[in-house]
CSV table of C-alpha atoms in Angstrom, one decimal:
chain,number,residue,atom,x,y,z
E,1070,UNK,CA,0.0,0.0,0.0
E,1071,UNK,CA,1.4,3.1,-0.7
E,1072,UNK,CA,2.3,5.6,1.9
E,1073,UNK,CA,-0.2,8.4,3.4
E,1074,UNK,CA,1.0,12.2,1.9
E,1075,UNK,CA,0.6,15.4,3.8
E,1076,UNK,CA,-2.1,17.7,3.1
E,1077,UNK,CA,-1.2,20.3,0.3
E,1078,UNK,CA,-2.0,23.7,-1.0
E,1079,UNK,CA,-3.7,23.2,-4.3
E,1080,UNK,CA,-6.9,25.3,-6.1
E,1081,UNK,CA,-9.8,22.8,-6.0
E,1082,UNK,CA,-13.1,23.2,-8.2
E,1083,UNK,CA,-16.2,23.0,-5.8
E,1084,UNK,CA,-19.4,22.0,-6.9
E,1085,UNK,CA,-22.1,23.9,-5.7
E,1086,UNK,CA,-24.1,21.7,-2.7
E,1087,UNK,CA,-27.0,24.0,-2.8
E,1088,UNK,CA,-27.2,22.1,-7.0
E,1089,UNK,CA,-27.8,18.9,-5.3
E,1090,UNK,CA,-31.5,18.2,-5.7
E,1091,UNK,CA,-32.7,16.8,-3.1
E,1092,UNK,CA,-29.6,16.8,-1.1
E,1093,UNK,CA,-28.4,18.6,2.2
E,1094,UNK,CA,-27.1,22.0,2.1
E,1095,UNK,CA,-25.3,24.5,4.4
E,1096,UNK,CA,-24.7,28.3,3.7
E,1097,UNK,CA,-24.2,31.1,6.4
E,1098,UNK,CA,-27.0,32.8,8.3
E,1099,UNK,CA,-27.6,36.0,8.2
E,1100,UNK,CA,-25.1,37.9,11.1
E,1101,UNK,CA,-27.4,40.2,13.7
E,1102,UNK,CA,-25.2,43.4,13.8
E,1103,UNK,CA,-22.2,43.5,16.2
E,1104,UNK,CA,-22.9,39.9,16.8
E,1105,UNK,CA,-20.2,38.3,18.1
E,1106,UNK,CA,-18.1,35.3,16.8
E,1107,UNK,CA,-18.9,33.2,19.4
E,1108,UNK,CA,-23.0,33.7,18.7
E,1109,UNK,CA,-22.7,33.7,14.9
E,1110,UNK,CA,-24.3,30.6,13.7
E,1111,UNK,CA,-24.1,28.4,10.2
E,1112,UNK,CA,-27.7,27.4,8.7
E,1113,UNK,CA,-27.5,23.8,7.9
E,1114,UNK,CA,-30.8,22.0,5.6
E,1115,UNK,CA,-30.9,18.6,4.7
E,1116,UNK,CA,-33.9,16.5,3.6
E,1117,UNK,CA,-34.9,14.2,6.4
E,1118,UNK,CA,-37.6,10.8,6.3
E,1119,UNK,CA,-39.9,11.5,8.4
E,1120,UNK,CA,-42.6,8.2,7.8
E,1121,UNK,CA,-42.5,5.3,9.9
E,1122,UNK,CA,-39.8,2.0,9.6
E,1123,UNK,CA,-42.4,0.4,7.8
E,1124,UNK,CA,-43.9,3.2,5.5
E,1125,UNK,CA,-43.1,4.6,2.7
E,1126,UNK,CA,-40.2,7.6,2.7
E,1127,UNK,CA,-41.9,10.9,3.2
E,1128,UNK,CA,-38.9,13.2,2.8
E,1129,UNK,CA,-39.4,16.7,4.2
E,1130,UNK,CA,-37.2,19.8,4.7
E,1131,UNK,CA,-34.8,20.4,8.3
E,1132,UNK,CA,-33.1,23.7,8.9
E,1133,UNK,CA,-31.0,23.6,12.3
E,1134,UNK,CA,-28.8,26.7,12.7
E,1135,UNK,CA,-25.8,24.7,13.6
E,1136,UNK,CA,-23.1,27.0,16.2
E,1137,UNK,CA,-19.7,27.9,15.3
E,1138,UNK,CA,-16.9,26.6,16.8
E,1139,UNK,CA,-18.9,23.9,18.9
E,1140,UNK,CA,-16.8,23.2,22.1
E,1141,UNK,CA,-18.5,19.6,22.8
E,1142,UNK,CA,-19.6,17.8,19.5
E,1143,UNK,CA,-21.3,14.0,19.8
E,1144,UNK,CA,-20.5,12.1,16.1
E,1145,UNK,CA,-22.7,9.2,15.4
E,1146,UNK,CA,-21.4,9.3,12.1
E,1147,UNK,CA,-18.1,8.0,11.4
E,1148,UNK,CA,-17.0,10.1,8.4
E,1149,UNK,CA,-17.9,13.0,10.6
E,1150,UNK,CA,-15.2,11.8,13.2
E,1151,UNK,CA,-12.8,11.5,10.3
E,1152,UNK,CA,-13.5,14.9,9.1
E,1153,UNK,CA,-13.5,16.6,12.6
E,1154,UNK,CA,-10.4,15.3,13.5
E,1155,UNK,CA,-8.4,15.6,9.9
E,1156,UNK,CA,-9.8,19.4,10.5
E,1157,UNK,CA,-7.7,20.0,13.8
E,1158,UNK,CA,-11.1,19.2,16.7
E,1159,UNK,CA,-12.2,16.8,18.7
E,1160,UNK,CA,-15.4,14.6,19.5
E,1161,UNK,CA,-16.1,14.9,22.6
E,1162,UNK,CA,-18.5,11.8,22.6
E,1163,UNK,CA,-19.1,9.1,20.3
E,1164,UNK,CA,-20.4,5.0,19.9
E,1165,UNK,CA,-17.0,3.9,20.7
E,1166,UNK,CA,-16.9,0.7,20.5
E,1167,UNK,CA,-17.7,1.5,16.6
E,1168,UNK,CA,-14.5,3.7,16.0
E,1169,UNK,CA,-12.0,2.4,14.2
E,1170,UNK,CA,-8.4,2.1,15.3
E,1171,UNK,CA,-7.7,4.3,13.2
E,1172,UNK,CA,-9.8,7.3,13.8
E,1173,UNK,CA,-8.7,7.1,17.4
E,1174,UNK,CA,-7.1,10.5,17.3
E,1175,UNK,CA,-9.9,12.1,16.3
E,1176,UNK,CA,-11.9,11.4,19.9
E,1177,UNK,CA,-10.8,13.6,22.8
E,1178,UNK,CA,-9.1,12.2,25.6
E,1179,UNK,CA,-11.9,12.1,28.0
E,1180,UNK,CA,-14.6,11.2,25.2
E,1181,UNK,CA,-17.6,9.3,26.5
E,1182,UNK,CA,-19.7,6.9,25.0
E,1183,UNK,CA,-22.5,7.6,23.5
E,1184,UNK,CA,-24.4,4.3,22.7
E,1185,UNK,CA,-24.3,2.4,19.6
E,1186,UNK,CA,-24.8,3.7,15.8
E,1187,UNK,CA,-28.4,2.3,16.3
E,1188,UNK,CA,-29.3,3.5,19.7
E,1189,UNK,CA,-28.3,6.5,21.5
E,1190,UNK,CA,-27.3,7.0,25.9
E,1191,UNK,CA,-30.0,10.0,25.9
E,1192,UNK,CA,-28.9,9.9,29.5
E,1193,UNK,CA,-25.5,10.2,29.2
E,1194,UNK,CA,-25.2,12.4,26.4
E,1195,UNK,CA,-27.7,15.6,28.0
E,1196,UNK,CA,-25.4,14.9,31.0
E,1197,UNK,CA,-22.6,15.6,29.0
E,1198,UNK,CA,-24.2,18.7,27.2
E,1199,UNK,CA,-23.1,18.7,23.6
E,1200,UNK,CA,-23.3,21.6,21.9
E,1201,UNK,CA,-23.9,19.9,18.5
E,1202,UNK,CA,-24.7,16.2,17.6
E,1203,UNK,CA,-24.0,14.5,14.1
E,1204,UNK,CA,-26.2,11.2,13.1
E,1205,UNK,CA,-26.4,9.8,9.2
E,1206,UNK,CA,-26.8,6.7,8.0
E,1207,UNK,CA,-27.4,3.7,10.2
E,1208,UNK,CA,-28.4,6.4,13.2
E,1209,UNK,CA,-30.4,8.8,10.8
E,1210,UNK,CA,-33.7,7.7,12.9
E,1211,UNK,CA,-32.3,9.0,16.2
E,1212,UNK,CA,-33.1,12.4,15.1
E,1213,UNK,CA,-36.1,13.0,17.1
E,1214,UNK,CA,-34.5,12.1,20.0
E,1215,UNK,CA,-31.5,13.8,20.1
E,1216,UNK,CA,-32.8,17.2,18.6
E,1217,UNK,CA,-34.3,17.5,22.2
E,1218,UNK,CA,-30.8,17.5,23.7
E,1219,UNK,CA,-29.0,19.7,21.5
E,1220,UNK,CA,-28.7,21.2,17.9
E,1221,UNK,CA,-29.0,17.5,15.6
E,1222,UNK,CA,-27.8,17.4,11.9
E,1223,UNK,CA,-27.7,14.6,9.1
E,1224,UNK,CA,-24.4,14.2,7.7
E,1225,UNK,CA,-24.9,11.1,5.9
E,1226,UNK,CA,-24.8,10.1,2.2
E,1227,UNK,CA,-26.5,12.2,0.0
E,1228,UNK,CA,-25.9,12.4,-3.7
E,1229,UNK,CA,-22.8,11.0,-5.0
E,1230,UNK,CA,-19.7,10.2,-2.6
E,1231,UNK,CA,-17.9,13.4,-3.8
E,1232,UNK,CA,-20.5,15.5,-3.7
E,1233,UNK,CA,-21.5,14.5,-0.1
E,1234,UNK,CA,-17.7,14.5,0.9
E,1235,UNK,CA,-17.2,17.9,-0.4
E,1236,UNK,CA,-20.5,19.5,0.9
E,1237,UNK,CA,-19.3,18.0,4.2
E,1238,UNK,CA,-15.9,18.8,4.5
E,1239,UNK,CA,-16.9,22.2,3.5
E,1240,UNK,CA,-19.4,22.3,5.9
E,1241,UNK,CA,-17.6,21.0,9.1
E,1242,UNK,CA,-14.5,23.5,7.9
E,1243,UNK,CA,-17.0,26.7,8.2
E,1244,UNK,CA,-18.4,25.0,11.6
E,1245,UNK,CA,-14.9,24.8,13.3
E,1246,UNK,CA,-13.1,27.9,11.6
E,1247,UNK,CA,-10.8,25.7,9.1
E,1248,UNK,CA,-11.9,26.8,6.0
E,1249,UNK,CA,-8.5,26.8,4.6
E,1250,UNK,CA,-7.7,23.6,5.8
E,1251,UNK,CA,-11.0,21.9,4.3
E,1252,UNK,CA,-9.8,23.7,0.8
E,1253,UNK,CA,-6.4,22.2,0.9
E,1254,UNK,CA,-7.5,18.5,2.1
E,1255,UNK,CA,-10.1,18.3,-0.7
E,1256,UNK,CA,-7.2,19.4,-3.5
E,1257,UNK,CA,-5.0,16.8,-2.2
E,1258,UNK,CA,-8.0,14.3,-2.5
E,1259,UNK,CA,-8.9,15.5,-5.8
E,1260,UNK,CA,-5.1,15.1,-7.3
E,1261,UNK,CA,-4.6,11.8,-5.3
E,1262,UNK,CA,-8.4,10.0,-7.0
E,1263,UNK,CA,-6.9,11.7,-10.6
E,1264,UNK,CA,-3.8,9.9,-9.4
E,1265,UNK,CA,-6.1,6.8,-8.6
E,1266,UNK,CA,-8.2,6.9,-11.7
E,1267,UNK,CA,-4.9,6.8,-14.1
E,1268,UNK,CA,-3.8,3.6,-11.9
E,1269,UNK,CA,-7.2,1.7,-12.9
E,1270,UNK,CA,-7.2,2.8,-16.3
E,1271,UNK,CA,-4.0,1.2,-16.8
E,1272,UNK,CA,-5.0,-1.6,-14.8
E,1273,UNK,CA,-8.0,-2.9,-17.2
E,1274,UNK,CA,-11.5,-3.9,-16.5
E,1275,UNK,CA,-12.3,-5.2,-12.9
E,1276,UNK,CA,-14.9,-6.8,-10.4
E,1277,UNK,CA,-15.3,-5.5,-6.9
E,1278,UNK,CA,-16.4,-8.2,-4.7
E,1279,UNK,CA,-17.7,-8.5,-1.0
E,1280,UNK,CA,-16.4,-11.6,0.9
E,1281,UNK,CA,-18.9,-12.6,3.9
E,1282,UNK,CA,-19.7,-16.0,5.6
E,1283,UNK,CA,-17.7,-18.1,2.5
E,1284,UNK,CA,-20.0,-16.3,0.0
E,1285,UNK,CA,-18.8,-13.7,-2.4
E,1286,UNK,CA,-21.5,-10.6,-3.6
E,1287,UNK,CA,-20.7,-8.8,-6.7
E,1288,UNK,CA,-20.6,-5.1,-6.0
E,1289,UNK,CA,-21.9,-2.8,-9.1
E,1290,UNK,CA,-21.7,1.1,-9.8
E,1291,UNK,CA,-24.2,3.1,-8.3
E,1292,UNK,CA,-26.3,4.9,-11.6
E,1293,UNK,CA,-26.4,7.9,-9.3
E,1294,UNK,CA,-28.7,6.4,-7.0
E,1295,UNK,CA,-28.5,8.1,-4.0
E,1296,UNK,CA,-28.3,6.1,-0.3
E,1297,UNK,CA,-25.3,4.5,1.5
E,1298,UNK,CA,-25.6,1.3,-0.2
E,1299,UNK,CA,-25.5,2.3,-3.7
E,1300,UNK,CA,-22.3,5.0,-3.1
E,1301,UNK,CA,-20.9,2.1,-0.7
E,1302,UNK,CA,-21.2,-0.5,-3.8
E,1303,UNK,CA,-20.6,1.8,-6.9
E,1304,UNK,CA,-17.4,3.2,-5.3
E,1305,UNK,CA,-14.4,1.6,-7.1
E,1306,UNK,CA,-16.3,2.5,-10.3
E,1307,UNK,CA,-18.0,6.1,-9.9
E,1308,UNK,CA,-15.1,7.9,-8.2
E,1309,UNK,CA,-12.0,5.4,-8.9
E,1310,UNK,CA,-13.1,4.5,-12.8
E,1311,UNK,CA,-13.1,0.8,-12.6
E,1312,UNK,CA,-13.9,-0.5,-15.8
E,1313,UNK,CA,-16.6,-3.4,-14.7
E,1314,UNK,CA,-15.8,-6.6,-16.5
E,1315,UNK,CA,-19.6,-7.0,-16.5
E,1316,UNK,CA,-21.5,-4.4,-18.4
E,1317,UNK,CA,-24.8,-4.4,-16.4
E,1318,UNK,CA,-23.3,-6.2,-13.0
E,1319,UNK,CA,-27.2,-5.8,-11.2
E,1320,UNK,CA,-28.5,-7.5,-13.9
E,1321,UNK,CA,-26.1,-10.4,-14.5
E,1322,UNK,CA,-26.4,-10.9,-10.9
E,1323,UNK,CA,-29.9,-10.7,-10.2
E,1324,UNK,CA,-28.8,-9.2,-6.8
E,1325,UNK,CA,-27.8,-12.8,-5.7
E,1326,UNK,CA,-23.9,-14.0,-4.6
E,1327,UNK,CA,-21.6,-15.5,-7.5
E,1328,UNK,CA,-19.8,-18.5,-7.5
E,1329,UNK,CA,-16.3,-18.8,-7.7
E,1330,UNK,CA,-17.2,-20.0,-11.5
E,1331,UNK,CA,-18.8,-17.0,-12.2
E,1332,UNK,CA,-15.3,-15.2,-11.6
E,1333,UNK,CA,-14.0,-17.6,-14.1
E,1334,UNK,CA,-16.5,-17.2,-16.1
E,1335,UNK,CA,-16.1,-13.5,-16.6
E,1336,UNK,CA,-12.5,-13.5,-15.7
E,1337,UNK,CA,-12.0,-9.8,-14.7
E,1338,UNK,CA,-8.3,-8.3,-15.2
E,1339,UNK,CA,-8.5,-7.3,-11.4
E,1340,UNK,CA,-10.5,-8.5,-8.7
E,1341,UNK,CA,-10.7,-5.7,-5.7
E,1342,UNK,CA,-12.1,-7.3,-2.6
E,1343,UNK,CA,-13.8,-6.1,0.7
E,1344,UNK,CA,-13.8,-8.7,3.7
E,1345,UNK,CA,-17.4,-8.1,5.4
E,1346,UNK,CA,-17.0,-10.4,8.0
E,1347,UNK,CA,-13.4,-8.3,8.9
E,1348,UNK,CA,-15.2,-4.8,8.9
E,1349,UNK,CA,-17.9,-6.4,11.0
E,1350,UNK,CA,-15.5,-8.1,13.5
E,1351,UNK,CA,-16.8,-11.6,12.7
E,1352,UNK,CA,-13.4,-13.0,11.3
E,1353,UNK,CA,-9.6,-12.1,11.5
E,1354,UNK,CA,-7.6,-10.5,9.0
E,1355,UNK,CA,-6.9,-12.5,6.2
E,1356,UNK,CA,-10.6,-14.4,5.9
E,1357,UNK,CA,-11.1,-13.6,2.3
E,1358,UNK,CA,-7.8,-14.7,1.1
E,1359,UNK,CA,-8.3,-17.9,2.4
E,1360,UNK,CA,-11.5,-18.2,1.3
E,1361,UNK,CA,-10.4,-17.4,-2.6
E,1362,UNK,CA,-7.5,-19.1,-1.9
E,1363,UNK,CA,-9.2,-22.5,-4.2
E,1364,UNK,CA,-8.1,-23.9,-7.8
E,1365,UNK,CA,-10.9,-22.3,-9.3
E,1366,UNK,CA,-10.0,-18.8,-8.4
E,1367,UNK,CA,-6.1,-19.5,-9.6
E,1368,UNK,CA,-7.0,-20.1,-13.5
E,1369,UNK,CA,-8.4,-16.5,-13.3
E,1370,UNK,CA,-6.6,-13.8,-15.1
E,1371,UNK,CA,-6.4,-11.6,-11.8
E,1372,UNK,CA,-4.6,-14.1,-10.2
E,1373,UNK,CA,-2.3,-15.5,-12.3
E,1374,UNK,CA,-1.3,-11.9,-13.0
E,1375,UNK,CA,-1.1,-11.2,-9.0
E,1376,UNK,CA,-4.0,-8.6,-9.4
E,1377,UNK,CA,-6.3,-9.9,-6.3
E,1378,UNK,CA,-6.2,-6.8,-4.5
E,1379,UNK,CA,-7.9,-6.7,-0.8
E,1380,UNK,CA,-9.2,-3.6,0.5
E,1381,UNK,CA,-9.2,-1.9,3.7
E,1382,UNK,CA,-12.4,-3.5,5.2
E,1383,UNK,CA,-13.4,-1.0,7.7
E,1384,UNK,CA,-12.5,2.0,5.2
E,1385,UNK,CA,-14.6,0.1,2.8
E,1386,UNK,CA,-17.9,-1.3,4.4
E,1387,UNK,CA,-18.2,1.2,7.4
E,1388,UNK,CA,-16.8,4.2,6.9
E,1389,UNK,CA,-16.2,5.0,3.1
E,1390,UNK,CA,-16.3,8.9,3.9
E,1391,UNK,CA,-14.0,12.0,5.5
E,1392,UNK,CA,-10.5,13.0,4.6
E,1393,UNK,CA,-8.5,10.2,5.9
E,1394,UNK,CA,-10.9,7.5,4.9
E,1395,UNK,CA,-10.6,8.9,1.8
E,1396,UNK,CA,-7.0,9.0,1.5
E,1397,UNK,CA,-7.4,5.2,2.8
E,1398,UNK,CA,-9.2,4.9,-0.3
E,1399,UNK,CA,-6.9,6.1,-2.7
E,1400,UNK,CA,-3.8,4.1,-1.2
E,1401,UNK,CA,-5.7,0.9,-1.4
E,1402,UNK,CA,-6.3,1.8,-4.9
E,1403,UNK,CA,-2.7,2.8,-5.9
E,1404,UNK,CA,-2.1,-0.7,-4.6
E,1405,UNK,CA,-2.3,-1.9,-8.6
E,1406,UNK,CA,0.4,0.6,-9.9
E,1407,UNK,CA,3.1,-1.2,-7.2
């Protein structure tokens, strides 16, 4: 894997998140004269489900004005630790036991626990007082909830991966006063995925797969589809360029898991795999390998031409957002040009 690079100075073209139809969006509120910087506020809008688990989505309109420069922030959201902490602050609380080694540095020292990613400690986090709480994704339905405690946004998915990266790293870098910093982490992102997307190119056409339980589970671009899912299983093709080896991989899958045959079968130049059982904690590093490791799998192209390349799980399956997941990302990806 190739080696993490510091953050760098570089112009970077936004795209504009208020363009995002149907997506979340942040822009300054209006400043009360003489207001002071501790006061001033960012006005944060984001479209939110608001039917039942078992109803249909009924998506209407939320507008929290989020404070600057929060001095306790709770992250449900693990790209939103990332961010935070690639940004120079601190979550203050957290689900811990869901925070990957490697975003470690981005909790403060004394950070509490605040439940899991599906159920909150209401308890223990309006002891604790936050002065702004993140959910998305898999604890998007704690909103209710947690908006009694304190201001509650929805960072998750929306749009594409970029687009929801950049509208969030954007965001959290106006929330904490590191505008600048936001800018230069998102041009060193955007030169390292160019960097990423030459790599593949030269690499030829390619299958991503998820390993879990012995089975493996095509993954296929996303067609824009919003939700975590789609970005999760479109994301070696829609920001990396994978050529698939499959033209229509839904459809030739029916949605079901492939046999080790259906590799052969279609015989991708590279096969990029994501352990499930590894980001979930059900197996130890190394479970895929083993698993793929059969005489079926060795007549395929990929590896014969040593081009079986496994992915950081956790980066992968539970996180696949912020700055350093992202940069995770892109080093798994450079993995084909060593």
């Amino acid at each position: 894997m190739s080696s993490r690079r510091p953050l760098a100075a570089a112009s970077f073209v936004l795209i504009s998140a208020l363009a995002l139809a149907g997506c979340s969006t942040a822009e300054s509120a209006p400043a009360a004269e003489e207001e002071s910087s501790e006061a001033s506020t960012v006005t944060y809008s984001w479209e939110r489900n608001t039917a039942g688990e078992d109803e249909e989505p009924v998506y209407e309109t939320e507008t929290v004005e989020v404070p600057k420069d929060p001095k306790r922030i709770v992250a449900f959201e693990m790209a939103t630790v990332d961010t935070i902490g690639a940004l120079g602050g601190e979550v203050a609380g957290a689900p811990l036991d869901s925070v990957p080694e490697y975003l470690q540095d981005s909790l403060a020292d004394d950070a509490f626990n605040a439940g899991t990613l599906f159920e909150a400690d209401l308890i223990e986090i309006e002891a604790q007082q936050p002065d702004l709480i993140v959910i998305g994704g898999r604890s998007s339905g704690l909103y209710e909830d947690l908006s009694q405690i304190a201001p509650t946004i929805d960072l998750g998915i929306a749009g594409s991966y970029l687009e929801t990266l950049e509208r969030n790293v954007m965001f959290l870098g106006e929330v904490l006063g590191a505008e600048d910093e936001a800018t230069e982490a998102l041009a060193e992102l955007e030169t390292g995925i160019d960097e990423a997307k030459a790599a593949t190119e030269e690499a030829g056409n390619g299958l991503a797969v998820i390993v879990s339980g012995g089975e493996l589970s095509a993954m296929a671009p996303s067609d824009a589809e919003g939700g975590s899912a789609n970005v999760r299983g479109g994301l070696l093709y829609d920001v990396f360029g994978v050529e698939p080896v499959v033209e229509d991989v839904a459809s030739a899958t029916h949605g079901e898991p492939i046999s080790f045959e259906f590799l052969l079968e279609h015989d991708p130049d590279t096969l990029w795999i994501v352990d499930r059982d590894v980001a979930t904690g059900e197996a130890e590093a190394g479970a895929a390998a083993q698993v793929l490791d059969n005489d079926i799998v060795k007549q395929t192209t990929a590896s014969k031409n040593d081009a079986i390349v496994y992915l950081d799980p956790v980066a992968w399956y539970i996180v696949y957002g912020g700055i350093e997941t992202t940069q995770l990302l892109i080093d798994d990806v450079m993995q084909i040009a060593e």
